[in-house]
C-alpha atoms as a printed R data frame, in Angstrom:
    type eleno elety resid chain resno       x       y       z
1   ATOM     1    CA   MET     A     1  10.785 -79.997 -63.371
2   ATOM     2    CA   ALA     A     2   7.003 -80.546 -63.457
3   ATOM     3    CA   VAL     A     3   5.223 -77.385 -64.558
4   ATOM     4    CA   LYS     A     4   1.659 -76.659 -63.520
5   ATOM     5    CA   ILE     A     5  -0.729 -74.002 -64.737
6   ATOM     6    CA   ARG     A     6  -2.489 -72.867 -61.576
7   ATOM     7    CA   LEU     A     7  -4.032 -69.949 -59.728
8   ATOM     8    CA   ALA     A     8  -2.090 -67.627 -57.411
9   ATOM     9    CA   ARG     A     9  -4.420 -65.860 -54.975
10  ATOM    10    CA   HIS     A    10  -4.367 -62.085 -54.610
11  ATOM    11    CA   GLY     A    11  -6.882 -59.534 -53.394
12  ATOM    12    CA   LYS     A    12  -8.221 -58.933 -49.933
13  ATOM    13    CA   LYS     A    13  -9.937 -61.254 -47.495
14  ATOM    14    CA   GLY     A    14 -13.350 -62.299 -48.749
15  ATOM    15    CA   TYR     A    15 -12.721 -60.749 -52.180
16  ATOM    16    CA   ALA     A    16 -10.321 -63.048 -54.002
17  ATOM    17    CA   PHE     A    17  -8.589 -62.156 -57.252
18  ATOM    18    CA   TYR     A    18  -6.347 -64.681 -58.981
19  ATOM    19    CA   HIS     A    19  -3.369 -64.627 -61.314
20  ATOM    20    CA   ILE     A    20  -3.114 -67.562 -63.718
21  ATOM    21    CA   VAL     A    21   0.520 -68.635 -63.669
22  ATOM    22    CA   ALA     A    22   2.826 -71.342 -64.967
23  ATOM    23    CA   ALA     A    23   4.826 -72.506 -61.949
24  ATOM    24    CA   ASP     A    24   6.979 -75.341 -60.739
25  ATOM    25    CA   SER     A    25   4.693 -77.809 -58.976
26  ATOM    26    CA   ARG     A    26   6.933 -77.713 -55.887
27  ATOM    27    CA   ALA     A    27   6.684 -73.917 -55.501
28  ATOM    28    CA   PRO     A    28   4.227 -72.447 -52.958
29  ATOM    29    CA   ARG     A    29   0.769 -71.432 -54.161
30  ATOM    30    CA   ASP     A    30   1.386 -67.677 -54.020
31  ATOM    31    CA   GLY     A    31   5.144 -67.901 -54.334
32  ATOM    32    CA   LYS     A    32   7.622 -68.195 -57.159
33  ATOM    33    CA   PHE     A    33   6.279 -68.748 -60.667
34  ATOM    34    CA   ILE     A    34   7.783 -69.007 -64.123
35  ATOM    35    CA   GLU     A    35   5.361 -66.857 -66.104
36  ATOM    36    CA   LYS     A    36   2.098 -65.005 -65.540
37  ATOM    37    CA   LEU     A    37  -0.481 -66.065 -68.148
38  ATOM    38    CA   GLY     A    38  -3.447 -63.922 -67.116
39  ATOM    39    CA   THR     A    39  -5.955 -63.017 -64.426
40  ATOM    40    CA   TYR     A    40  -9.245 -64.429 -63.146
41  ATOM    41    CA   ASN     A    41 -11.816 -62.441 -61.162
42  ATOM    42    CA   PRO     A    42 -14.672 -64.643 -59.874
43  ATOM    43    CA   ASN     A    43 -16.364 -61.688 -58.132
44  ATOM    44    CA   THR     A    44 -18.054 -60.428 -61.295
45  ATOM    45    CA   ASN     A    45 -20.963 -62.067 -63.087
46  ATOM    46    CA   PRO     A    46 -19.972 -63.587 -65.498
47  ATOM    47    CA   ALA     A    47 -16.445 -64.053 -64.137
48  ATOM    48    CA   THR     A    48 -13.804 -61.841 -65.741
49  ATOM    49    CA   ILE     A    49 -10.999 -63.812 -67.363
50  ATOM    50    CA   ASP     A    50  -8.058 -62.064 -69.012
51  ATOM    51    CA   LEU     A    51  -5.791 -64.706 -70.543
52  ATOM    52    CA   ASN     A    52  -2.827 -64.587 -72.898
53  ATOM    53    CA   PHE     A    53  -4.077 -67.295 -75.256
54  ATOM    54    CA   GLU     A    54  -0.789 -67.961 -77.079
55  ATOM    55    CA   GLN     A    55   1.307 -68.261 -73.917
56  ATOM    56    CA   ALA     A    56  -1.195 -70.626 -72.308
57  ATOM    57    CA   LEU     A    57  -1.346 -72.766 -75.449
58  ATOM    58    CA   GLY     A    58   2.454 -72.799 -75.614
59  ATOM    59    CA   TRP     A    59   2.747 -74.063 -72.049
60  ATOM    60    CA   LEU     A    60   0.123 -76.755 -72.666
61  ATOM    61    CA   LEU     A    61   1.965 -77.912 -75.782
62  ATOM    62    CA   LYS     A    62   5.188 -78.089 -73.757
63  ATOM    63    CA   GLY     A    63   3.459 -80.425 -71.289
64  ATOM    64    CA   ALA     A    64   2.337 -78.183 -68.442
65  ATOM    65    CA   GLN     A    65  -0.515 -79.713 -66.436
66  ATOM    66    CA   PRO     A    66  -3.386 -77.393 -65.448
67  ATOM    67    CA   THR     A    67  -5.120 -77.744 -62.091
68  ATOM    68    CA   ASP     A    68  -8.849 -78.516 -62.100
69  ATOM    69    CA   THR     A    69  -9.927 -74.879 -61.863
70  ATOM    70    CA   CYS     A    70  -7.391 -73.763 -64.468
71  ATOM    71    CA   ARG     A    71  -8.492 -76.600 -66.737
72  ATOM    72    CA   ALA     A    72 -12.055 -75.241 -66.536
73  ATOM    73    CA   ILE     A    73 -10.829 -71.702 -67.263
74  ATOM    74    CA   LEU     A    74  -8.705 -72.831 -70.210
75  ATOM    75    CA   SER     A    75 -11.597 -74.874 -71.547
76  ATOM    76    CA   TYR     A    76 -13.917 -71.875 -71.215
77  ATOM    77    CA   LYS     A    77 -11.501 -69.707 -73.181
78  ATOM    78    CA   GLY     A    78 -10.925 -72.405 -75.837
79  ATOM    79    CA   VAL     A    79  -7.252 -73.126 -75.187
80  ATOM    80    CA   LEU     A    80  -7.845 -76.840 -74.612
81  ATOM    81    CA   TYR     A    81 -10.001 -77.082 -77.760
82  ATOM    82    CA   LYS     A    82  -7.263 -75.395 -79.793
83  ATOM    83    CA   LYS     A    83  -4.722 -77.890 -78.376
84  ATOM    84    CA   HIS     A    84  -7.070 -80.727 -79.315
85  ATOM    85    CA   LEU     A    85  -7.397 -79.406 -82.870
86  ATOM    86    CA   LEU     A    86  -3.622 -78.997 -83.203
87  ATOM    87    CA   GLY     A    87  -3.246 -82.618 -82.107
88  ATOM    88    CA   GLY     A    88  -5.613 -83.627 -84.923
89  ATOM    89    CA   VAL     A    89  -3.548 -81.621 -87.410
90  ATOM    90    CA   ALA     A    90  -0.340 -83.312 -86.175
91  ATOM    91    CA   LYS     A    91  -1.931 -86.746 -86.686
92  ATOM    92    CA   GLY     A    92  -3.100 -85.770 -90.170
93  ATOM    93    CA   ALA     A    93  -6.827 -86.042 -89.443
94  ATOM    94    CA   PHE     A    94  -7.489 -82.654 -91.083
95  ATOM    95    CA   THR     A    95  -5.652 -79.589 -92.343
96  ATOM    96    CA   GLU     A    96  -4.604 -76.564 -90.350
97  ATOM    97    CA   THR     A    97  -7.043 -74.291 -92.216
98  ATOM    98    CA   GLU     A    98  -9.919 -76.658 -91.383
99  ATOM    99    CA   ALA     A    99  -8.807 -76.670 -87.736
100 ATOM   100    CA   GLU     A   100  -8.750 -72.867 -87.732
101 ATOM   101    CA   ALA     A   101 -12.225 -72.764 -89.301
102 ATOM   102    CA   ARG     A   102 -13.588 -75.151 -86.645
103 ATOM   103    CA   PHE     A   103 -12.011 -73.094 -83.881
104 ATOM   104    CA   ASN     A   104 -13.422 -69.803 -85.222
105 ATOM   105    CA   LYS     A   105 -16.900 -71.353 -85.504
106 ATOM   106    CA   TRP     A   106 -16.646 -72.555 -81.894
107 ATOM   107    CA   MET     A   107 -15.458 -69.121 -80.696
108 ATOM   108    CA   GLU     A   108 -18.402 -67.382 -82.408
109 ATOM   109    CA   ALA     A   109 -20.865 -69.767 -80.759
110 ATOM   110    CA   LYS     A   110 -19.165 -69.224 -77.391
111 ATOM   111    CA   ALA     A   111 -19.279 -65.434 -77.790
112 ATOM   112    CA   GLY     A   112 -22.992 -65.687 -78.589
113 ATOM   113    CA   LYS     A   113 -23.635 -67.672 -75.405
114 ATOM   114    CA   ILE     A   114 -21.700 -65.169 -73.292
115 ATOM   115    CA   GLU     A   115 -23.546 -62.236 -74.874
116 ATOM   116    CA   ALA     A   116 -26.883 -63.960 -74.244
117 ATOM   117    CA   LYS     A   117 -25.986 -64.473 -70.582
118 ATOM   118    CA   THR     A   118 -24.960 -60.848 -70.065
119 ATOM   119    CA   ASN     A   119 -28.141 -59.635 -71.786
120 ATOM   120    CA   LYS     A   120 -30.243 -61.956 -69.622
121 ATOM   121    CA   LEU     A   121 -28.552 -60.713 -66.453
122 ATOM   122    CA   ALA     A   122 -29.075 -57.090 -67.505
123 ATOM   123    CA   SER     A   123 -32.776 -57.636 -68.280
124 ATOM   124    CA   GLU     A   124 -33.292 -59.480 -64.975
125 ATOM   125    CA   ALA     A   125 -31.645 -56.584 -63.139
126 ATOM   126    CA   LYS     A   126 -33.923 -54.082 -64.898
127 ATOM   127    CA   SER     A   127 -37.059 -56.114 -64.100
128 ATOM   128    CA   ALA     A   128 -35.966 -56.497 -60.474
129 ATOM   129    CA   GLU     A   129 -35.428 -52.727 -60.273
130 ATOM   130    CA   LYS     A   130 -38.912 -52.082 -61.727
131 ATOM   131    CA   ALA     A   131 -40.478 -54.521 -59.255
132 ATOM   132    CA   ARG     A   132 -38.627 -52.877 -56.361
133 ATOM   133    CA   LEU     A   133 -39.772 -49.414 -57.439
134 ATOM   134    CA   ALA     A   134 -43.375 -50.630 -57.805
135 ATOM   135    CA   ALA     A   135 -43.263 -52.129 -54.309
136 ATOM   136    CA   GLU     A   136 -41.839 -48.883 -52.916
137 ATOM   137    CA   ALA     A   137 -44.577 -46.877 -54.681
138 ATOM   138    CA   LYS     A   138 -47.268 -49.147 -53.188
139 ATOM   139    CA   ILE     A   139 -45.806 -48.746 -49.701
140 ATOM   140    CA   LYS     A   140 -45.664 -44.968 -50.199
141 ATOM   141    CA   GLU     A   141 -49.316 -44.893 -51.297
142 ATOM   142    CA   ASP     A   142 -50.352 -47.025 -48.299
143 ATOM   143    CA   ARG     A   143 -48.495 -44.699 -45.944
144 ATOM   144    CA   ALA     A   144 -50.056 -41.630 -47.561
145 ATOM   145    CA   ALA     A   145 -53.537 -43.189 -47.211
146 ATOM   146    CA   ALA     A   146 -52.883 -44.004 -43.552
147 ATOM   147    CA   ILE     A   147 -51.655 -40.462 -42.884
148 ATOM   148    CA   ALA     A   148 -54.697 -38.990 -44.670
149 ATOM   149    CA   GLU     A   149 -56.979 -41.250 -42.627
150 ATOM   150    CA   LYS     A   150 -55.321 -40.144 -39.370
151 ATOM   151    CA   LYS     A   151 -55.542 -36.511 -40.452
152 ATOM   152    CA   ALA     A   152 -59.250 -36.883 -41.298
153 ATOM   153    CA   ALA     A   153 -59.895 -38.564 -37.932
154 ATOM   154    CA   ALA     A   154 -58.001 -35.784 -36.133
155 ATOM   155    CA   GLU     A   155 -59.959 -33.113 -38.025
156 ATOM   156    CA   ALA     A   156 -63.265 -34.862 -37.183
157 ATOM   157    CA   ALA     A   157 -62.260 -35.041 -33.515
158 ATOM   158    CA   ALA     A   158 -61.260 -31.366 -33.544
159 ATOM   159    CA   GLN     A   159 -64.543 -30.424 -35.226
160 ATOM   160    CA   ALA     A   160 -66.518 -32.465 -32.684
161 ATOM   161    CA   ALA     A   161 -64.613 -30.804 -29.854
162 ATOM   162    CA   ALA     A   162 -65.294 -27.378 -31.367
163 ATOM   163    CA   GLU     A   163 -69.011 -28.180 -31.723
164 ATOM   164    CA   GLU     A   164 -69.095 -29.406 -28.128
165 ATOM   165    CA   ALA     A   165 -67.389 -26.236 -26.959
166 ATOM   166    CA   THR     A   166 -69.865 -24.040 -28.868
167 ATOM   167    CA   ALA     A   167 -72.748 -26.078 -27.429
168 ATOM   168    CA   GLU     A   168 -71.393 -25.536 -23.892
169 ATOM   169    CA   VAL     A   169 -71.037 -21.801 -24.560
170 ATOM   170    CA   ALA     A   170 -74.613 -21.725 -25.876
171 ATOM   171    CA   GLU     A   171 -75.833 -23.553 -22.727
172 ATOM   172    CA   GLU     A   172 -74.033 -21.108 -20.478
173 ATOM   173    CA   ASN     A   173 -75.524 -18.198 -22.398
174 ATOM   174    CA   ALA     A   174 -78.976 -19.742 -22.164
175 ATOM   175    CA   ALA     A   175 -78.586 -20.370 -18.434
176 ATOM   176    CA   GLU     A   176 -77.766 -16.765 -17.785
């Protein structure tokens, strides 16, 4: 039985949510699976990945083949790197403690990159919000100026009409 690590689609139309599963390669995409390894939500930025690291590593060591997308997810989470390091330990290239030290160093660097991305996204969102509010304030000021201009024009027209009316009354009084 060929085992694949692949995605099983869930969620509603246009808003996909995936389960990462170990399944027989002959089983349908959303059908029967052997074990659920985690979830993947591509709708968030950065994508939310909840993965049981040990189970995924266990299936890879047993020979399960990940699909392209799952390979990218496992690589992102460090499962493939851990498998690579364990292969080096099995060949005697380095010790298990050295492999663990390399993996921890890699995970810290990865966490730093993810934190930097989330901070960058948050700062961009704040600057976009400030720019939007500034644009709205400018539009509001322009509208207020236009309304004041119309009001001043209307008052001038009313004053001119009042002066004209008083002039007509004065003419009538003078004619009498």
